[in-house]
Short mmCIF file of C-alpha atoms in Angstrom, two decimals:
data_model
loop_
_atom_site.label_atom_id
_atom_site.label_comp_id
_atom_site.label_asym_id
_atom_site.label_seq_id
_atom_site.Cartn_x
_atom_site.Cartn_y
_atom_site.Cartn_z
CA UNK A 1 102.88 112.18 320.39
CA UNK A 2 106.78 112.98 320.95
CA UNK A 3 107.67 116.41 319.54
CA UNK A 4 110.54 116.99 316.65
CA UNK A 5 112.19 120.15 319.24
CA UNK A 6 113.52 117.50 321.98
CA UNK A 7 117.34 116.65 321.00
CA UNK A 8 120.65 114.93 322.50
CA UNK A 9 123.98 117.46 321.86
CA UNK A 10 127.06 114.96 322.53
CA UNK A 11 130.25 115.79 323.66
CA UNK A 12 133.13 113.78 323.11
CA UNK A 13 134.58 114.23 327.20
CA UNK A 14 139.02 113.55 326.79
CA UNK A 15 138.01 110.55 330.15
CA UNK A 16 136.87 107.62 327.60
CA UNK A 17 133.46 109.44 327.68
CA UNK A 18 130.90 110.57 325.22
CA UNK A 19 128.86 113.12 326.97
CA UNK A 20 125.48 113.30 326.80
CA UNK A 21 122.99 117.04 327.24
CA UNK A 22 118.76 116.17 325.85
CA UNK A 23 117.52 119.55 325.99
CA UNK A 24 114.56 121.15 324.03
CA UNK A 25 110.84 121.63 324.81
CA UNK A 26 110.15 117.84 324.44
CA UNK A 27 113.67 116.74 326.58
CA UNK A 28 111.60 113.93 328.39
CA UNK A 29 111.64 112.31 325.35
CA UNK A 30 115.46 113.23 324.45
CA UNK A 31 116.16 111.41 328.13
CA UNK A 32 114.01 108.40 327.25
CA UNK A 33 116.56 107.56 324.79
CA UNK A 34 118.71 107.51 326.77
CA UNK A 35 117.49 105.19 329.15
CA UNK A 36 117.02 102.71 326.17
CA UNK A 37 120.37 103.14 324.85
CA UNK A 38 122.37 102.11 328.66
CA UNK A 39 123.66 106.25 328.84
CA UNK A 40 124.02 106.50 332.76
CA UNK A 41 122.79 110.02 335.19
CA UNK A 42 124.91 111.27 337.98
CA UNK A 43 123.55 113.81 340.11
CA UNK A 44 123.65 116.62 337.92
CA UNK A 45 122.03 114.77 335.98
CA UNK A 46 124.45 114.33 333.09
CA UNK A 47 123.91 111.78 330.96
CA UNK A 48 127.18 109.37 329.99
CA UNK A 49 128.21 106.28 328.18
CA UNK A 50 132.10 105.06 328.94
CA UNK A 51 134.22 104.46 326.29
CA UNK A 52 136.38 101.44 327.85
CA UNK A 53 134.34 98.58 326.05
CA UNK A 54 134.34 99.46 322.28
CA UNK A 55 131.79 96.98 321.56
CA UNK A 56 129.20 98.22 324.46
CA UNK A 57 129.55 101.41 323.38
CA UNK A 58 129.23 100.26 319.43
CA UNK A 59 125.56 99.05 320.37
CA UNK A 60 124.73 101.91 322.64
CA UNK A 61 125.56 104.92 320.20
CA UNK A 62 123.46 101.63 318.24
CA UNK A 63 119.99 101.71 320.28
CA UNK A 64 120.94 105.12 320.72
CA UNK A 65 119.98 106.78 317.49
CA UNK A 66 117.19 103.55 316.90
CA UNK A 67 115.78 104.89 319.97
CA UNK A 68 115.54 108.59 319.20
CA UNK A 69 114.25 107.65 315.68
CA UNK A 70 110.95 106.10 317.41
CA UNK A 71 110.74 108.68 319.45
CA UNK A 72 111.28 111.74 316.19
CA UNK A 73 114.51 113.20 318.76
CA UNK A 74 117.67 114.43 316.81
CA UNK A 75 120.50 113.50 317.38
CA UNK A 76 124.01 115.70 316.86
CA UNK A 77 127.57 115.42 317.64
CA UNK A 78 129.02 119.04 319.67
CA UNK A 79 131.65 120.03 316.89
CA UNK A 80 134.72 121.46 320.22
CA UNK A 81 135.29 119.76 323.03
CA UNK A 82 133.19 118.79 326.18
CA UNK A 83 133.09 121.72 328.27
CA UNK A 84 133.98 120.17 331.51
CA UNK A 85 137.23 118.82 330.49
CA UNK A 86 137.50 122.45 329.98
CA UNK A 87 137.21 123.69 332.26
CA UNK A 88 139.39 120.52 334.81
CA UNK A 89 141.54 121.97 332.73
CA UNK A 90 141.57 125.81 334.19
CA UNK A 91 141.44 124.92 337.41
CA UNK A 92 144.79 122.60 337.37
CA UNK A 93 146.93 125.30 336.05
CA UNK A 94 144.78 128.05 337.41
CA UNK A 95 147.09 128.80 341.51
CA UNK A 96 145.97 127.53 344.83
CA UNK A 97 142.62 125.18 345.14
CA UNK A 98 139.94 125.95 342.44
CA UNK A 99 137.25 122.97 341.68
CA UNK A 100 135.67 123.09 338.46
CA UNK A 101 130.72 122.03 338.81
CA UNK A 102 129.44 122.32 335.11
CA UNK A 103 126.02 122.43 335.24
CA UNK A 104 123.44 121.09 332.40
CA UNK A 105 122.00 124.77 330.83
CA UNK A 106 118.85 122.64 328.84
CA UNK A 107 116.65 125.81 328.94
CA UNK A 108 116.39 129.56 328.83
CA UNK A 109 115.95 129.93 332.64
CA UNK A 110 118.88 127.85 333.20
CA UNK A 111 121.13 130.51 330.77
CA UNK A 112 118.54 133.35 332.49
CA UNK A 113 119.45 132.64 336.22
CA UNK A 114 123.16 132.19 335.55
CA UNK A 115 122.48 135.84 333.57
CA UNK A 116 120.73 137.32 337.19
CA UNK A 117 124.61 136.80 338.65
CA UNK A 118 126.81 137.63 336.04
CA UNK A 119 129.39 140.79 337.38
CA UNK A 120 129.49 142.51 333.61
CA UNK A 121 126.56 143.25 331.63
CA UNK A 122 128.55 143.13 328.85
CA UNK A 123 128.73 140.65 325.53
CA UNK A 124 128.81 138.04 328.01
CA UNK A 125 125.67 138.83 329.39
CA UNK A 126 124.15 139.21 326.10
CA UNK A 127 125.56 135.17 325.06
CA UNK A 128 123.67 134.22 328.22
CA UNK A 129 119.86 136.46 326.71
CA UNK A 130 120.20 135.01 323.11
CA UNK A 131 122.53 132.02 322.79
CA UNK A 132 121.77 128.37 323.18
CA UNK A 133 124.59 127.43 325.19
CA UNK A 134 124.35 123.07 326.80
CA UNK A 135 127.09 124.02 329.04
CA UNK A 136 128.10 125.95 330.95
CA UNK A 137 130.81 126.10 334.30
CA UNK A 138 131.56 127.34 337.71
CA UNK A 139 134.78 127.92 338.68
CA UNK A 140 135.43 128.73 342.55
CA UNK A 141 137.93 128.79 344.99
CA UNK A 142 136.83 127.89 347.62
CA UNK A 143 137.01 131.93 349.72
CA UNK A 144 133.70 133.40 347.88
CA UNK A 145 135.11 134.18 344.77
CA UNK A 146 133.19 132.26 341.64
CA UNK A 147 134.30 132.48 337.72
CA UNK A 148 131.30 131.63 335.67
CA UNK A 149 133.38 129.97 331.70
CA UNK A 150 131.06 129.32 328.76
CA UNK A 151 131.41 128.32 325.13
CA UNK A 152 131.00 130.81 322.51
CA UNK A 153 129.07 129.63 319.75
CA UNK A 154 129.95 131.56 317.05
CA UNK A 155 133.77 131.23 317.31
CA UNK A 156 133.82 128.35 320.02
CA UNK A 157 135.91 129.89 321.97
CA UNK A 158 135.58 130.81 326.12
CA UNK A 159 135.35 133.90 327.29
CA UNK A 160 135.06 133.65 331.91
CA UNK A 161 133.32 136.09 333.85
CA UNK A 162 133.60 136.91 337.15
CA UNK A 163 129.84 136.08 339.81
CA UNK A 164 129.08 138.93 341.62
CA UNK A 165 129.74 138.42 345.32
CA UNK A 166 127.59 137.04 347.87
CA UNK A 167 125.58 139.45 348.71
CA UNK A 168 125.95 139.14 352.78
CA UNK A 169 128.95 138.83 352.54
CA UNK A 170 129.51 142.35 350.15
CA UNK A 171 127.42 145.47 348.10
CA UNK A 172 129.56 144.65 344.82
CA UNK A 173 129.01 148.92 343.86
CA UNK A 174 132.17 148.93 342.03
CA UNK A 175 133.25 149.11 338.07
CA UNK A 176 132.86 144.87 337.08
CA UNK A 177 136.05 143.07 336.08
CA UNK A 178 136.19 142.22 332.93
CA UNK A 179 136.00 138.97 331.93
CA UNK A 180 138.41 136.91 329.06
CA UNK A 181 137.62 135.69 326.27
CA UNK A 182 141.20 132.81 325.05
CA UNK A 183 140.89 130.05 322.06
CA UNK A 184 142.10 127.21 324.95
CA UNK A 185 141.95 125.55 328.12
CA UNK A 186 146.17 126.81 329.18
CA UNK A 187 145.48 130.95 327.43
CA UNK A 188 142.18 130.95 329.01
CA UNK A 189 143.80 130.44 332.92
CA UNK A 190 147.39 133.25 332.31
CA UNK A 191 144.75 135.53 331.33
CA UNK A 192 142.49 134.30 334.85
CA UNK A 193 145.87 134.64 336.43
CA UNK A 194 147.00 138.45 335.40
CA UNK A 195 144.01 139.39 334.27
CA UNK A 196 140.13 138.86 335.77
CA UNK A 197 141.93 138.09 339.90
CA UNK A 198 143.60 140.97 339.80
CA UNK A 199 140.31 142.99 338.35
CA UNK A 200 138.46 141.47 340.32
CA UNK A 201 139.77 141.54 343.82
CA UNK A 202 140.38 145.53 342.35
CA UNK A 203 136.87 145.12 342.32
CA UNK A 204 135.95 144.03 345.94
CA UNK A 205 138.42 146.65 348.13
CA UNK A 206 136.78 149.02 346.42
CA UNK A 207 133.67 147.88 347.22
CA UNK A 208 134.35 147.31 350.17
CA UNK A 209 135.75 150.62 350.35
CA UNK A 210 132.10 151.60 349.52
CA UNK A 211 130.26 150.15 351.50
CA UNK A 212 132.73 151.68 355.59
CA UNK A 213 132.92 154.65 354.67
CA UNK A 214 129.16 155.23 354.05
CA UNK A 215 128.56 152.95 357.33
CA UNK A 216 130.80 154.70 359.21
CA UNK A 217 129.53 158.36 357.72
CA UNK A 218 126.21 156.60 358.40
CA UNK A 219 127.17 156.42 362.51
CA UNK A 220 129.81 159.33 362.60
CA UNK A 221 126.91 162.45 361.31
CA UNK A 222 123.45 161.14 360.88
CA UNK A 223 123.50 159.65 364.69
CA UNK A 224 124.66 160.37 367.82
CA UNK A 225 125.76 157.46 370.03
CA UNK A 226 122.24 156.06 371.87
CA UNK A 227 119.81 157.08 368.86
CA UNK A 228 120.06 155.34 366.40
CA UNK A 229 118.50 151.70 365.67
CA UNK A 230 120.46 149.07 367.45
CA UNK A 231 119.70 146.23 364.75
CA UNK A 232 120.05 149.13 361.64
CA UNK A 233 123.99 149.51 364.45
CA UNK A 234 125.03 145.77 365.05
CA UNK A 235 124.72 145.11 361.28
CA UNK A 236 126.75 149.06 360.02
CA UNK A 237 129.04 147.03 362.70
CA UNK A 238 129.36 143.58 361.22
CA UNK A 239 130.05 144.86 357.70
CA UNK A 240 132.45 147.09 359.09
CA UNK A 241 134.75 144.36 360.97
CA UNK A 242 133.86 141.72 357.87
CA UNK A 243 135.74 144.84 355.86
CA UNK A 244 138.17 145.62 358.51
CA UNK A 245 139.41 141.62 358.89
CA UNK A 246 140.04 142.06 355.31
CA UNK A 247 141.37 145.26 354.97
CA UNK A 248 144.70 144.48 358.25
CA UNK A 249 145.10 141.17 356.30
CA UNK A 250 145.66 142.93 353.06
CA UNK A 251 147.56 145.39 353.97
CA UNK A 252 150.18 143.48 356.01
CA UNK A 253 150.68 140.75 353.46
CA UNK A 254 150.65 143.68 350.41
CA UNK A 255 152.18 146.33 352.30
CA UNK A 256 155.66 147.98 353.20
CA UNK A 257 154.21 148.89 357.28
CA UNK A 258 155.70 151.03 359.36
CA UNK A 259 155.97 150.35 363.56
CA UNK A 260 153.36 152.19 363.56
CA UNK A 261 151.45 151.88 361.09
CA UNK A 262 151.84 147.96 362.67
CA UNK A 263 151.36 148.94 365.80
CA UNK A 264 148.07 150.76 365.12
CA UNK A 265 146.85 147.00 362.44
CA UNK A 266 147.70 145.48 366.29
CA UNK A 267 145.47 147.41 368.28
CA UNK A 268 142.81 148.28 365.88
CA UNK A 269 142.59 143.88 364.97
CA UNK A 270 142.39 143.47 368.71
CA UNK A 271 139.86 147.00 370.06
CA UNK A 272 137.45 145.09 366.99
CA UNK A 273 137.41 142.03 368.65
CA UNK A 274 137.52 140.15 364.69
CA UNK A 275 137.73 136.91 367.07
CA UNK A 276 135.31 136.83 369.14
CA UNK A 277 131.65 136.54 368.36
CA UNK A 278 128.82 138.22 366.71
CA UNK A 279 127.34 138.59 369.98
CA UNK A 280 125.17 141.85 370.06
CA UNK A 281 125.43 141.43 373.99
CA UNK A 282 128.94 141.25 374.27
CA UNK A 283 131.04 143.54 375.87
CA UNK A 284 133.76 142.74 373.56
CA UNK A 285 131.55 144.60 370.82
CA UNK A 286 130.34 147.14 372.24
CA UNK A 287 134.02 148.40 373.29
CA UNK A 288 134.65 147.16 369.24
CA UNK A 289 131.64 150.08 368.10
CA UNK A 290 133.53 152.95 370.18
CA UNK A 291 136.90 151.62 368.11
CA UNK A 292 134.70 151.89 364.77
CA UNK A 293 133.68 155.25 365.65
CA UNK A 294 137.00 156.39 366.14
CA UNK A 295 139.87 154.84 364.99
CA UNK A 296 137.21 153.26 361.89
CA UNK A 297 138.28 156.57 359.92
CA UNK A 298 142.26 155.88 359.49
CA UNK A 299 141.94 152.58 359.20
CA UNK A 300 139.74 153.02 355.78
CA UNK A 301 142.42 155.95 354.51
CA UNK A 302 145.36 152.61 355.09
CA UNK A 303 142.72 150.76 352.88
CA UNK A 304 142.29 153.39 349.47
CA UNK A 305 145.96 153.80 349.59
CA UNK A 306 147.24 150.13 349.13
CA UNK A 307 144.15 150.04 345.65
CA UNK A 308 145.22 147.91 343.53
CA UNK A 309 146.08 149.74 340.24
CA UNK A 310 144.43 148.93 337.35
CA UNK A 311 144.86 145.90 335.29
CA UNK A 312 146.10 147.32 331.91
CA UNK A 313 145.88 144.08 329.86
CA UNK A 314 148.74 143.08 327.30
CA UNK A 315 147.71 143.01 323.89
CA UNK A 316 144.52 141.03 322.89
CA UNK A 317 141.81 139.04 324.98
CA UNK A 318 142.07 136.84 322.04
CA UNK A 319 145.60 135.20 320.78
CA UNK A 320 145.49 134.05 317.07
CA UNK A 321 145.88 130.86 318.31
CA UNK A 322 144.70 128.12 315.33
CA UNK A 323 141.61 126.07 316.18
CA UNK A 324 142.12 121.80 315.54
CA UNK A 325 139.47 121.22 312.84
CA UNK A 326 136.29 119.49 314.92
CA UNK A 327 135.90 115.74 315.18
CA UNK A 328 134.19 113.58 313.05
CA UNK A 329 131.02 112.82 314.52
CA UNK A 330 130.20 110.33 316.29
CA UNK A 331 128.08 107.48 314.51
CA UNK A 332 127.34 103.56 315.87
CA UNK A 333 130.55 103.35 312.74
CA UNK A 334 132.39 105.41 314.01
CA UNK A 335 132.91 105.36 318.25
CA UNK A 336 136.86 106.50 319.45
CA UNK A 337 139.04 103.89 319.95
CA UNK A 338 140.98 103.73 322.89
#
């Protein structure tokens, strides 16, 4: 017997389409209603109805309401634009090459999964833990930075927070970057560029410093060369080489280096064999370990001096901009016209 807990939420997209999100414990009945109505489903399991043919769209919406009644599925129209459109507007406004991946949050465990990867344990974390959100989007820059975008149910504003870097590349120990809140996509993009990303870069830099300092202290003080486990030494050297590459790039990009400092960075880059493969049996890595133990502290000191300053927000997180009125409910008789 069908269950009343199944529901379909319709989102109006600016790309001449309606996005449908089936959810609830009886979600399969909602999916059946969407299939019967003629909605298409892509590889991300997002159901779409194109609006380029008005007559066909009205007919599909009529069939959807009929099928939903037959399957005991509730249908509701979300009052705000489709989050995927907001995500695309944000990544288009960000510097560099960003992309947005939209996720349908059909079940509580979908949100809990995202919650576990958030860096900041604040209001964004709480929302993922307590409120059904419908959709989320992950914004990626291609270089490892991942941001989470959601819509706040209480007022329709947008929240963006950082996901923790992959533990395979960095153990995040610094205070988490602070999330930002905005009422519109272009404001969110501005806050991301001026607050969240600088905060994120600082937190990554501090986490790198903490990790290399711990590893170097372990190598220099706790063990004599040749007396500690080879696998642990190789792992520590790998981490140092990875972080040293980032430090050197940062120092060359943002600092006024003296001739002596520039020569030191060149020597460290060559001595650490940063371009060499991670082959533990290579002579280059054996030499790199000696450079790490002898000159690693000097590189760490230079990197510490180049730590970005804390980000000081200029004004409130949310700008007092007007929020447009919600669109009319999508019904068979009121399908959007071209």
